């Protein structure tokens, strides 16, 4: 029996900043962002949107299409948690009106969290094939203004239904993992912005890739030629090119040409180039970009997946795209969402960046911006108030 991704839905906020504008404001050559990092736009969540509303908006089409009757596990992976105690999954559970028989928990390990959730859900469904699980990954990537990480900021959410005999991607049982206690990127509880040793983090990402890949190769007996397309965690899209080149080097293969890289990776990078880093959602945003936009029918193709979370946890695994997968995608919905986005000017971006949540426990109603199907409407006595639109 195959187990894997049966539905796959992505959501990004309605507002974005063009990185040409950020480059102008910072006095940086725009090519550093566009070519050097491979980023064009960053998604900016408005003040009445957070990871809960983004994840619920990503999940809604899945629940609307398939119902929630067979759902008994909801795992929400995020490093932008909204409460130290209550799982963000429970807010989503309420917004989506999921059955009270469905467990709801939150999971964290930087950008790796959704992969841990996916693997746990696959094991769960393998043991209970008549049931399904909903995996959410949502984050808001924030660095200090004027820091090297600033142009890689972003926001977005992924939702995946995990089921037996999946319509989109059957997950292979083999995997290779690399875990190591390092300080490449972190966010202390008292900070809104992440701290990062940027160049070091890229070196750890690549070294962990080789270690995870070697373990995957030993477990599966597969070489790089087994994958029609790879998908990598995307802190910025140039990172995928560096990753693919590093894998070639580790395998003793000639370096891929820029044309090879574009052919193998191009379709998986389009969404991220326009949202920025979405942390826990990022790898799966790359997967949905590949499946939505690749003109070639990938049915039957094996996809290699590399998940990396700073700190660090890395995993290389794979899956086989299912014949007829296109019918289970939400490609038209994603296209319409990107087409309808609203551009911010630089000052609007900075104004939104500086907004802080009131901490006085009073009554606060937030102005209404354009959000997905849900909004973070305000605060009352330290409680977050959400509403469906
Ligand atoms: P930087 O150090 O300012 O940039 O920031 P740089 O000087 O390394 O330049 C970047 C690239 O642009 C270089 O290309 C330059 O040559 C090129 P490369 O040498 O790498 O091929 N460049 C230009 N190209 C064309 N025209 C120009 C031009 N100027 C320069 N005029 C850095 C880069 C990644 C360090 C920064 O953005 C950063 O700190 N980002 C945040 C951390 C990050 O994304 N790390 C990635 C690995 S860790 C990870 O993936 C986990 C993470 O997602 C978090 C989690 O797990 O939760 C971050």
Coordinates of C-alpha atoms and ligand atoms in Angstrom, one line a residue:
X1 CA 0.0 0.0 0.0
X2 CA 1.3 3.5 -0.9
X3 CA 1.0 6.4 1.5
X4 CA 1.7 10.0 0.8
X5 CA 0.4 13.4 -0.3
X6 CA -3.2 13.2 -1.5
X7 CA -3.9 17.0 -1.7
X8 CA -1.5 19.9 -1.6
X9 CA -2.5 23.5 -1.2
X10 CA -0.5 26.7 -0.9
X11 CA -1.4 30.1 0.4
X12 CA 0.6 33.4 0.4
X13 CA -0.5 36.8 1.7
X14 CA -2.1 39.3 -0.7
X15 CA 0.7 41.9 -0.4
X16 CA 4.3 41.9 -1.6
X17 CA 7.3 44.1 -1.9
X18 CA 9.3 44.1 -5.1
X19 CA 13.0 43.5 -4.3
X20 CA 14.0 46.2 -6.8
X21 CA 12.4 48.6 -4.4
X22 CA 14.2 47.1 -1.4
X23 CA 17.5 47.2 -3.3
X24 CA 16.9 50.9 -4.1
X25 CA 16.1 51.7 -0.5
X26 CA 19.2 49.9 0.7
X27 CA 21.6 51.3 -2.0
X28 CA 22.3 47.7 -3.2
X29 CA 22.7 46.6 -6.8
X30 CA 19.3 44.9 -7.5
X31 CA 21.2 42.0 -9.3
X32 CA 22.5 41.0 -5.9
X33 CA 19.0 40.1 -4.9
X34 CA 17.6 39.0 -8.2
X35 CA 20.6 37.1 -9.6
X36 CA 22.8 36.6 -6.5
X37 CA 20.0 35.3 -4.3
X38 CA 17.4 34.5 -7.0
X39 CA 14.6 36.4 -5.3
X40 CA 12.2 38.9 -7.0
X41 CA 9.4 39.6 -4.5
X42 CA 8.8 39.1 -0.8
X43 CA 5.3 38.3 0.5
X44 CA 4.3 40.7 3.4
X45 CA 1.5 39.6 5.7
X46 CA -0.9 42.5 6.6
X47 CA -1.4 43.2 10.4
X48 CA -4.6 41.1 10.5
X49 CA -2.9 37.9 9.2
X50 CA -0.7 35.4 11.1
X51 CA 0.4 31.8 10.7
X52 CA -3.0 30.6 11.9
X53 CA -5.0 32.5 9.3
X54 CA -2.5 31.6 6.6
X55 CA -2.5 27.9 7.4
X56 CA -6.3 27.8 7.7
X57 CA -6.6 29.6 4.3
X58 CA -4.2 27.0 2.8
X59 CA -6.2 24.1 4.3
X60 CA -9.7 25.3 3.5
X61 CA -9.8 24.1 -0.2
X62 CA -8.7 20.6 1.0
X63 CA -11.4 20.4 3.6
X64 CA -14.0 21.9 1.2
X65 CA -13.1 19.3 -1.5
X66 CA -12.9 16.2 0.7
X67 CA -14.6 16.9 4.0
X68 CA -13.0 16.2 7.3
X69 CA -14.9 13.0 8.4
X70 CA -11.8 10.7 8.0
X71 CA -9.3 13.2 9.6
X72 CA -8.0 12.2 12.9
X73 CA -4.6 13.9 13.0
X74 CA -3.7 17.6 12.5
X75 CA -0.1 18.6 12.9
X76 CA 0.9 22.3 12.5
X77 CA 4.6 22.9 11.9
X78 CA 5.8 26.5 12.6
X79 CA 8.6 28.5 14.1
X80 CA 6.3 31.5 14.3
X81 CA 4.1 30.2 17.1
X82 CA 1.4 32.4 18.5
X83 CA 1.3 31.0 22.0
X84 CA 3.8 29.4 24.3
X85 CA 1.3 26.8 25.4
X86 CA -1.7 26.4 23.1
X87 CA -1.0 24.7 19.8
X88 CA -1.7 26.9 16.7
X89 CA -3.3 23.7 15.3
X90 CA -6.2 24.2 17.8
X91 CA -7.1 27.6 16.4
X92 CA -7.1 26.1 12.9
X93 CA -9.1 23.2 14.2
X94 CA -11.8 25.7 15.3
X95 CA -11.7 27.8 12.2
X96 CA -12.1 24.8 9.9
X97 CA -14.7 23.2 12.2
X98 CA -12.8 19.9 12.3
X99 CA -14.3 17.0 14.3
X100 CA -13.5 16.8 18.0
X101 CA -12.2 13.3 17.3
X102 CA -9.3 14.8 15.3
X103 CA -6.1 15.3 17.4
X104 CA -4.3 18.7 17.0
X105 CA -0.7 19.4 17.9
X106 CA 2.1 21.9 17.0
X107 CA 5.6 20.8 16.0
X108 CA 8.8 22.8 15.8
X109 CA 12.2 22.4 14.3
X110 CA 12.9 25.5 12.2
X111 CA 12.2 24.8 8.5
X112 CA 12.3 21.0 9.0
X113 CA 9.1 20.8 11.1
X114 CA 6.7 20.0 8.3
X115 CA 8.9 17.1 7.2
X116 CA 8.9 15.6 10.6
X117 CA 5.1 16.0 10.6
X118 CA 4.8 14.4 7.2
X119 CA 6.8 11.4 8.1
X120 CA 4.9 10.9 11.4
X121 CA 1.6 11.2 9.5
X122 CA 2.7 8.7 6.9
X123 CA 3.5 6.2 9.6
X124 CA 0.1 7.0 11.3
X125 CA -1.8 6.4 8.0
X126 CA 0.1 3.2 7.3
X127 CA -1.2 1.9 10.6
X128 CA -4.7 3.3 10.0
X129 CA -5.2 3.2 6.2
X130 CA -8.8 4.2 6.4
X131 CA -8.0 7.5 8.2
X132 CA -6.2 10.6 6.9
X133 CA -4.0 13.4 8.4
X134 CA -3.7 17.1 7.7
X135 CA -0.2 18.6 7.8
X136 CA 0.2 22.4 7.9
X137 CA 3.4 24.4 7.6
X138 CA 3.2 28.2 7.9
X139 CA 5.7 30.8 8.8
X140 CA 6.6 34.5 8.6
X141 CA 10.3 34.9 7.9
X142 CA 11.6 38.1 9.6
X143 CA 15.1 39.4 10.0
X144 CA 16.4 42.8 11.2
X145 CA 15.9 45.7 8.7
X146 CA 19.1 46.3 6.8
X147 CA 20.6 42.9 7.7
X148 CA 21.8 40.5 5.0
X149 CA 18.8 38.2 5.6
X150 CA 16.3 41.0 5.0
X151 CA 15.9 40.3 1.2
X152 CA 15.1 36.7 1.9
X153 CA 12.1 37.4 4.2
X154 CA 8.7 36.0 3.2
X155 CA 5.5 34.4 4.4
X156 CA 3.3 31.6 3.3
X157 CA 1.6 28.3 4.3
X158 CA 1.3 24.8 3.0
X159 CA -1.4 22.3 3.7
X160 CA -1.2 18.6 2.8
X161 CA -3.7 15.8 3.2
X162 CA -1.8 12.5 3.9
X163 CA -3.7 9.4 2.9
X164 CA -3.4 5.8 1.7
X165 CA -3.3 5.5 -2.1
X166 CA -2.5 9.2 -2.5
X167 CA -3.4 11.0 -5.7
X168 CA -0.3 13.3 -5.8
X169 CA 2.9 11.8 -4.3
X170 CA 3.6 8.3 -2.8
X171 CA 6.4 8.8 -0.3
X172 CA 9.2 6.2 -0.5
X173 CA 10.1 4.4 2.8
X174 CA 13.8 5.2 2.5
X175 CA 15.3 8.4 4.0
X176 CA 18.6 9.8 5.2
X177 CA 18.8 12.0 8.2
X178 CA 21.4 14.3 9.6
X179 CA 21.0 15.9 13.1
X180 CA 23.6 18.2 14.7
X181 CA 23.6 20.8 17.5
X182 CA 24.7 24.0 15.7
X183 CA 23.9 27.7 16.0
X184 CA 23.5 28.8 12.4
X185 CA 20.1 30.5 12.8
X186 CA 17.8 30.8 15.8
X187 CA 15.2 33.1 17.4
X188 CA 15.3 33.6 21.2
X189 CA 11.8 33.8 22.8
X190 CA 12.3 37.5 23.5
X191 CA 12.9 38.5 19.8
X192 CA 10.6 39.0 16.9
X193 CA 13.4 38.7 14.4
X194 CA 15.6 35.7 13.7
X195 CA 19.4 35.8 14.3
X196 CA 21.6 34.2 11.8
X197 CA 25.2 33.6 10.9
X198 CA 24.3 33.7 7.2
X199 CA 27.4 32.4 5.4
X200 CA 27.9 29.7 8.0
X201 CA 24.2 28.7 7.7
X202 CA 24.7 28.0 4.0
X203 CA 27.7 25.9 4.6
X204 CA 25.9 23.8 7.3
X205 CA 22.9 23.4 4.9
X206 CA 25.2 22.0 2.2
X207 CA 27.3 19.8 4.5
X208 CA 24.1 18.4 6.0
X209 CA 22.7 17.7 2.5
X210 CA 25.7 15.6 1.7
X211 CA 25.5 13.6 5.0
X212 CA 21.7 13.1 4.6
X213 CA 22.1 12.2 0.9
X214 CA 24.8 9.6 1.6
X215 CA 22.5 7.9 4.1
X216 CA 19.6 8.0 1.8
X217 CA 21.8 6.5 -1.0
X218 CA 23.0 3.7 1.3
X219 CA 19.4 3.0 2.4
X220 CA 17.8 3.1 -1.1
X221 CA 20.6 2.0 -3.5
X222 CA 19.5 4.9 -5.7
X223 CA 21.9 7.4 -7.4
X224 CA 21.2 10.9 -8.5
X225 CA 19.9 9.6 -11.9
X226 CA 16.9 8.1 -10.1
X227 CA 15.3 11.6 -9.8
X228 CA 13.6 13.3 -12.7
X229 CA 13.3 16.4 -10.5
X230 CA 14.8 17.4 -7.1
X231 CA 13.1 19.8 -4.7
X232 CA 15.2 21.5 -2.0
X233 CA 14.4 23.6 1.0
X234 CA 14.5 27.2 -0.4
X235 CA 15.7 29.9 1.9
X236 CA 16.3 31.7 -1.4
X237 CA 16.2 30.1 -4.8
X238 CA 19.9 30.3 -5.6
X239 CA 20.4 27.9 -2.7
X240 CA 18.8 25.1 -4.7
X241 CA 21.5 25.6 -7.5
X242 CA 24.2 25.4 -4.9
X243 CA 22.6 22.2 -3.5
X244 CA 22.3 20.5 -6.8
X245 CA 26.0 21.4 -7.7
X246 CA 27.1 20.0 -4.3
X247 CA 25.2 16.7 -4.9
X248 CA 26.9 16.4 -8.3
X249 CA 30.3 17.0 -6.7
X250 CA 29.6 14.4 -3.9
X251 CA 28.6 11.9 -6.6
X252 CA 31.7 12.6 -8.6
X253 CA 29.6 13.8 -11.6
X254 CA 30.5 16.8 -13.8
X255 CA 29.1 20.1 -12.6
X256 CA 25.7 20.9 -14.1
X257 CA 25.6 23.8 -16.6
X258 CA 23.3 26.8 -16.0
X259 CA 21.0 25.3 -18.6
X260 CA 20.9 21.9 -16.8
X261 CA 20.1 23.7 -13.5
X262 CA 17.3 25.7 -15.1
X263 CA 15.8 22.5 -16.7
X264 CA 16.0 20.4 -13.6
X265 CA 15.1 23.1 -11.0
X266 CA 13.4 26.0 -12.7
X267 CA 9.8 24.9 -12.2
X268 CA 10.3 24.3 -8.5
X269 CA 11.6 27.8 -7.9
X270 CA 8.9 30.0 -9.4
X271 CA 6.6 30.3 -6.3
X272 CA 9.4 30.9 -3.8
X273 CA 11.1 33.5 -6.0
X274 CA 7.8 35.5 -5.5
X275 CA 7.2 34.9 -1.8
X276 CA 10.6 34.7 -0.2
X277 CA 11.4 32.1 2.5
X278 CA 8.4 30.5 4.0
X279 CA 10.5 28.4 6.4
X280 CA 8.4 25.3 7.3
X281 CA 6.4 25.6 4.1
X282 CA 9.3 26.3 1.8
X283 CA 10.2 22.8 0.6
X284 CA 6.6 22.0 -0.1
X285 CA 6.0 25.3 -1.8
X286 CA 8.8 24.2 -4.1
X287 CA 7.0 20.9 -4.7
X288 CA 3.7 22.6 -5.4
X289 CA 5.4 25.0 -7.7
X290 CA 7.0 22.1 -9.6
X291 CA 3.8 20.1 -9.9
X292 CA 1.6 23.2 -10.8
X293 CA 3.8 24.7 -13.4
X294 CA 5.9 21.9 -15.0
X295 CA 4.7 21.6 -18.6
X296 CA 5.9 18.0 -18.7
X297 CA 3.6 15.3 -17.3
X298 CA 5.6 14.1 -14.2
X299 CA 3.3 11.1 -13.6
X300 CA 5.5 8.1 -12.6
X301 CA 8.6 10.3 -12.0
X302 CA 10.5 10.1 -8.8
X303 CA 11.2 13.4 -7.0
X304 CA 14.0 13.8 -4.6
X305 CA 13.2 16.0 -1.5
X306 CA 15.7 17.8 0.8
X307 CA 14.4 19.3 4.0
X308 CA 16.7 21.5 6.1
X309 CA 15.9 23.2 9.4
X310 CA 18.6 25.3 11.1
X311 CA 19.8 24.1 14.4
X312 CA 20.0 21.6 12.6
X313 CA 17.9 18.8 11.2
X314 CA 18.2 17.6 7.6
X315 CA 16.5 14.8 5.7
X316 CA 16.7 13.6 2.2
X317 CA 13.8 11.5 1.1
X318 CA 11.8 10.9 -2.1
X319 CA 8.4 10.2 -3.6
X320 CA 6.8 9.0 -6.8
X321 CA 4.4 11.4 -8.6
X322 CA 1.2 9.6 -9.2
X323 CA -0.4 9.2 -12.7
X324 CA -3.2 11.7 -13.0
X325 CA -1.8 13.9 -10.2
X326 CA -2.8 17.1 -12.0
X327 CA -6.5 16.5 -11.3
X328 CA -5.8 16.7 -7.5
X329 CA -3.8 19.9 -7.7
X330 CA -5.2 23.5 -7.0
X331 CA -3.0 25.0 -9.7
X332 CA -5.7 27.4 -11.1
X333 CA -6.5 28.6 -7.5
X334 CA -2.8 29.3 -6.9
X335 CA -2.4 31.1 -10.2
X336 CA -5.4 33.4 -9.4
X337 CA -4.0 34.0 -5.9
X338 CA -0.6 35.2 -7.3
X339 CA -2.3 37.3 -10.0
X340 CA -4.4 39.1 -7.5
X341 CA -1.6 40.2 -5.2
X342 CA -1.2 43.9 -4.3
X343 CA 2.2 45.7 -4.5
X344 CA 3.4 47.7 -1.5
X345 CA 5.8 50.7 -1.7
X346 CA 8.9 50.7 0.4
X347 CA 7.4 52.9 3.2
X348 CA 4.3 50.7 3.5
X349 CA 6.5 47.7 3.9
X350 CA 8.5 49.4 6.7
X351 CA 5.4 50.6 8.4
X352 CA 3.9 47.1 8.5
X353 CA 7.3 45.8 9.7
X354 CA 7.3 48.1 12.7
X355 CA 3.8 47.3 13.9
X356 CA 3.8 45.4 17.2
X357 CA 1.0 43.6 18.9
X358 CA -0.4 45.3 22.0
X359 CA 0.6 43.5 25.2
X360 CA -1.7 45.3 27.7
X361 CA -4.5 42.7 27.8
X362 CA -7.0 45.3 26.6
X363 CA -9.6 45.2 23.9
X364 CA -8.1 45.8 20.4
X365 CA -9.8 45.5 17.1
X366 CA -7.5 45.4 14.0
X367 CA -8.1 47.3 10.8
X368 CA -9.3 45.0 8.0
X369 CA -6.8 44.3 5.1
X370 CA -7.2 41.9 2.3
X371 CA -6.5 38.4 3.7
X372 CA -7.4 34.9 2.8
X373 CA -10.5 33.2 4.1
X374 CA -9.8 34.1 7.7
X375 CA -8.5 37.1 9.6
X376 CA -6.8 37.8 12.9
X377 CA -9.5 40.3 14.0
X378 CA -8.1 41.5 17.4
X379 CA -7.1 40.8 20.9
X380 CA -9.3 40.6 24.0
X381 CA -7.9 40.0 27.5
X382 CA -4.8 38.5 26.0
X383 CA -6.9 36.2 23.8
X384 CA -6.5 36.1 20.0
X385 CA -9.8 36.6 18.1
X386 CA -10.1 35.1 14.7
X387 CA -12.9 35.3 12.3
X388 CA -13.9 33.5 9.1
X389 CA -14.8 35.8 6.1
Ligands
LIG1 P1 25.2 38.3 1.9 O1 26.3 37.7 2.7 O2 24.9 39.8 2.0 O3 25.4 38.1 0.3 O4 23.9 37.6 2.2 P2 26.7 37.6 -0.5 O5 27.7 38.6 -0.4 O6 27.0 36.2 -0.1 O7 26.0 37.6 -1.9 C1 25.0 36.7 -2.3 C2 25.3 36.2 -3.7 O8 25.0 37.4 -4.5 C3 26.7 35.8 -4.0 O9 26.6 34.8 -4.9 C4 27.3 37.1 -4.6 O10 28.4 36.8 -5.5 C5 26.1 37.6 -5.4 P3 27.4 33.4 -4.6 O11 28.8 33.8 -4.4 O12 26.8 32.8 -3.4 O13 27.2 32.6 -5.9 N1 26.1 39.0 -5.8 C6 25.8 39.5 -7.0 N2 25.3 38.8 -8.1 C7 25.0 39.6 -9.2 N3 25.2 40.9 -9.2 C8 25.6 41.6 -8.1 C9 25.9 40.9 -6.9 N4 26.4 41.2 -5.7 C10 26.5 40.0 -5.0 N5 25.8 42.9 -8.1 C11 23.1 35.4 3.0 C12 23.6 36.2 1.8 C13 22.5 34.1 2.5 C14 24.2 35.1 4.0 C15 21.9 36.3 3.6 O14 20.9 36.5 2.7 C16 21.3 35.7 4.9 O15 21.9 35.8 6.0 N6 20.1 35.0 4.7 C17 19.5 34.3 5.8 C18 20.1 33.0 6.1 C19 19.8 32.0 5.1 O16 19.0 32.1 4.2 N7 20.6 30.9 5.1 C20 20.4 29.8 4.2 C21 20.8 28.4 4.8 S1 20.1 28.1 6.4 C22 18.5 27.7 6.0 O17 18.1 27.4 4.9 C23 17.5 27.7 7.1 C24 16.5 28.9 7.2 O18 15.5 28.7 6.2 C25 15.9 29.0 8.6 C26 15.2 27.8 9.2 O19 15.6 26.6 9.1 O20 14.2 28.1 9.9 C27 17.2 30.2 6.9

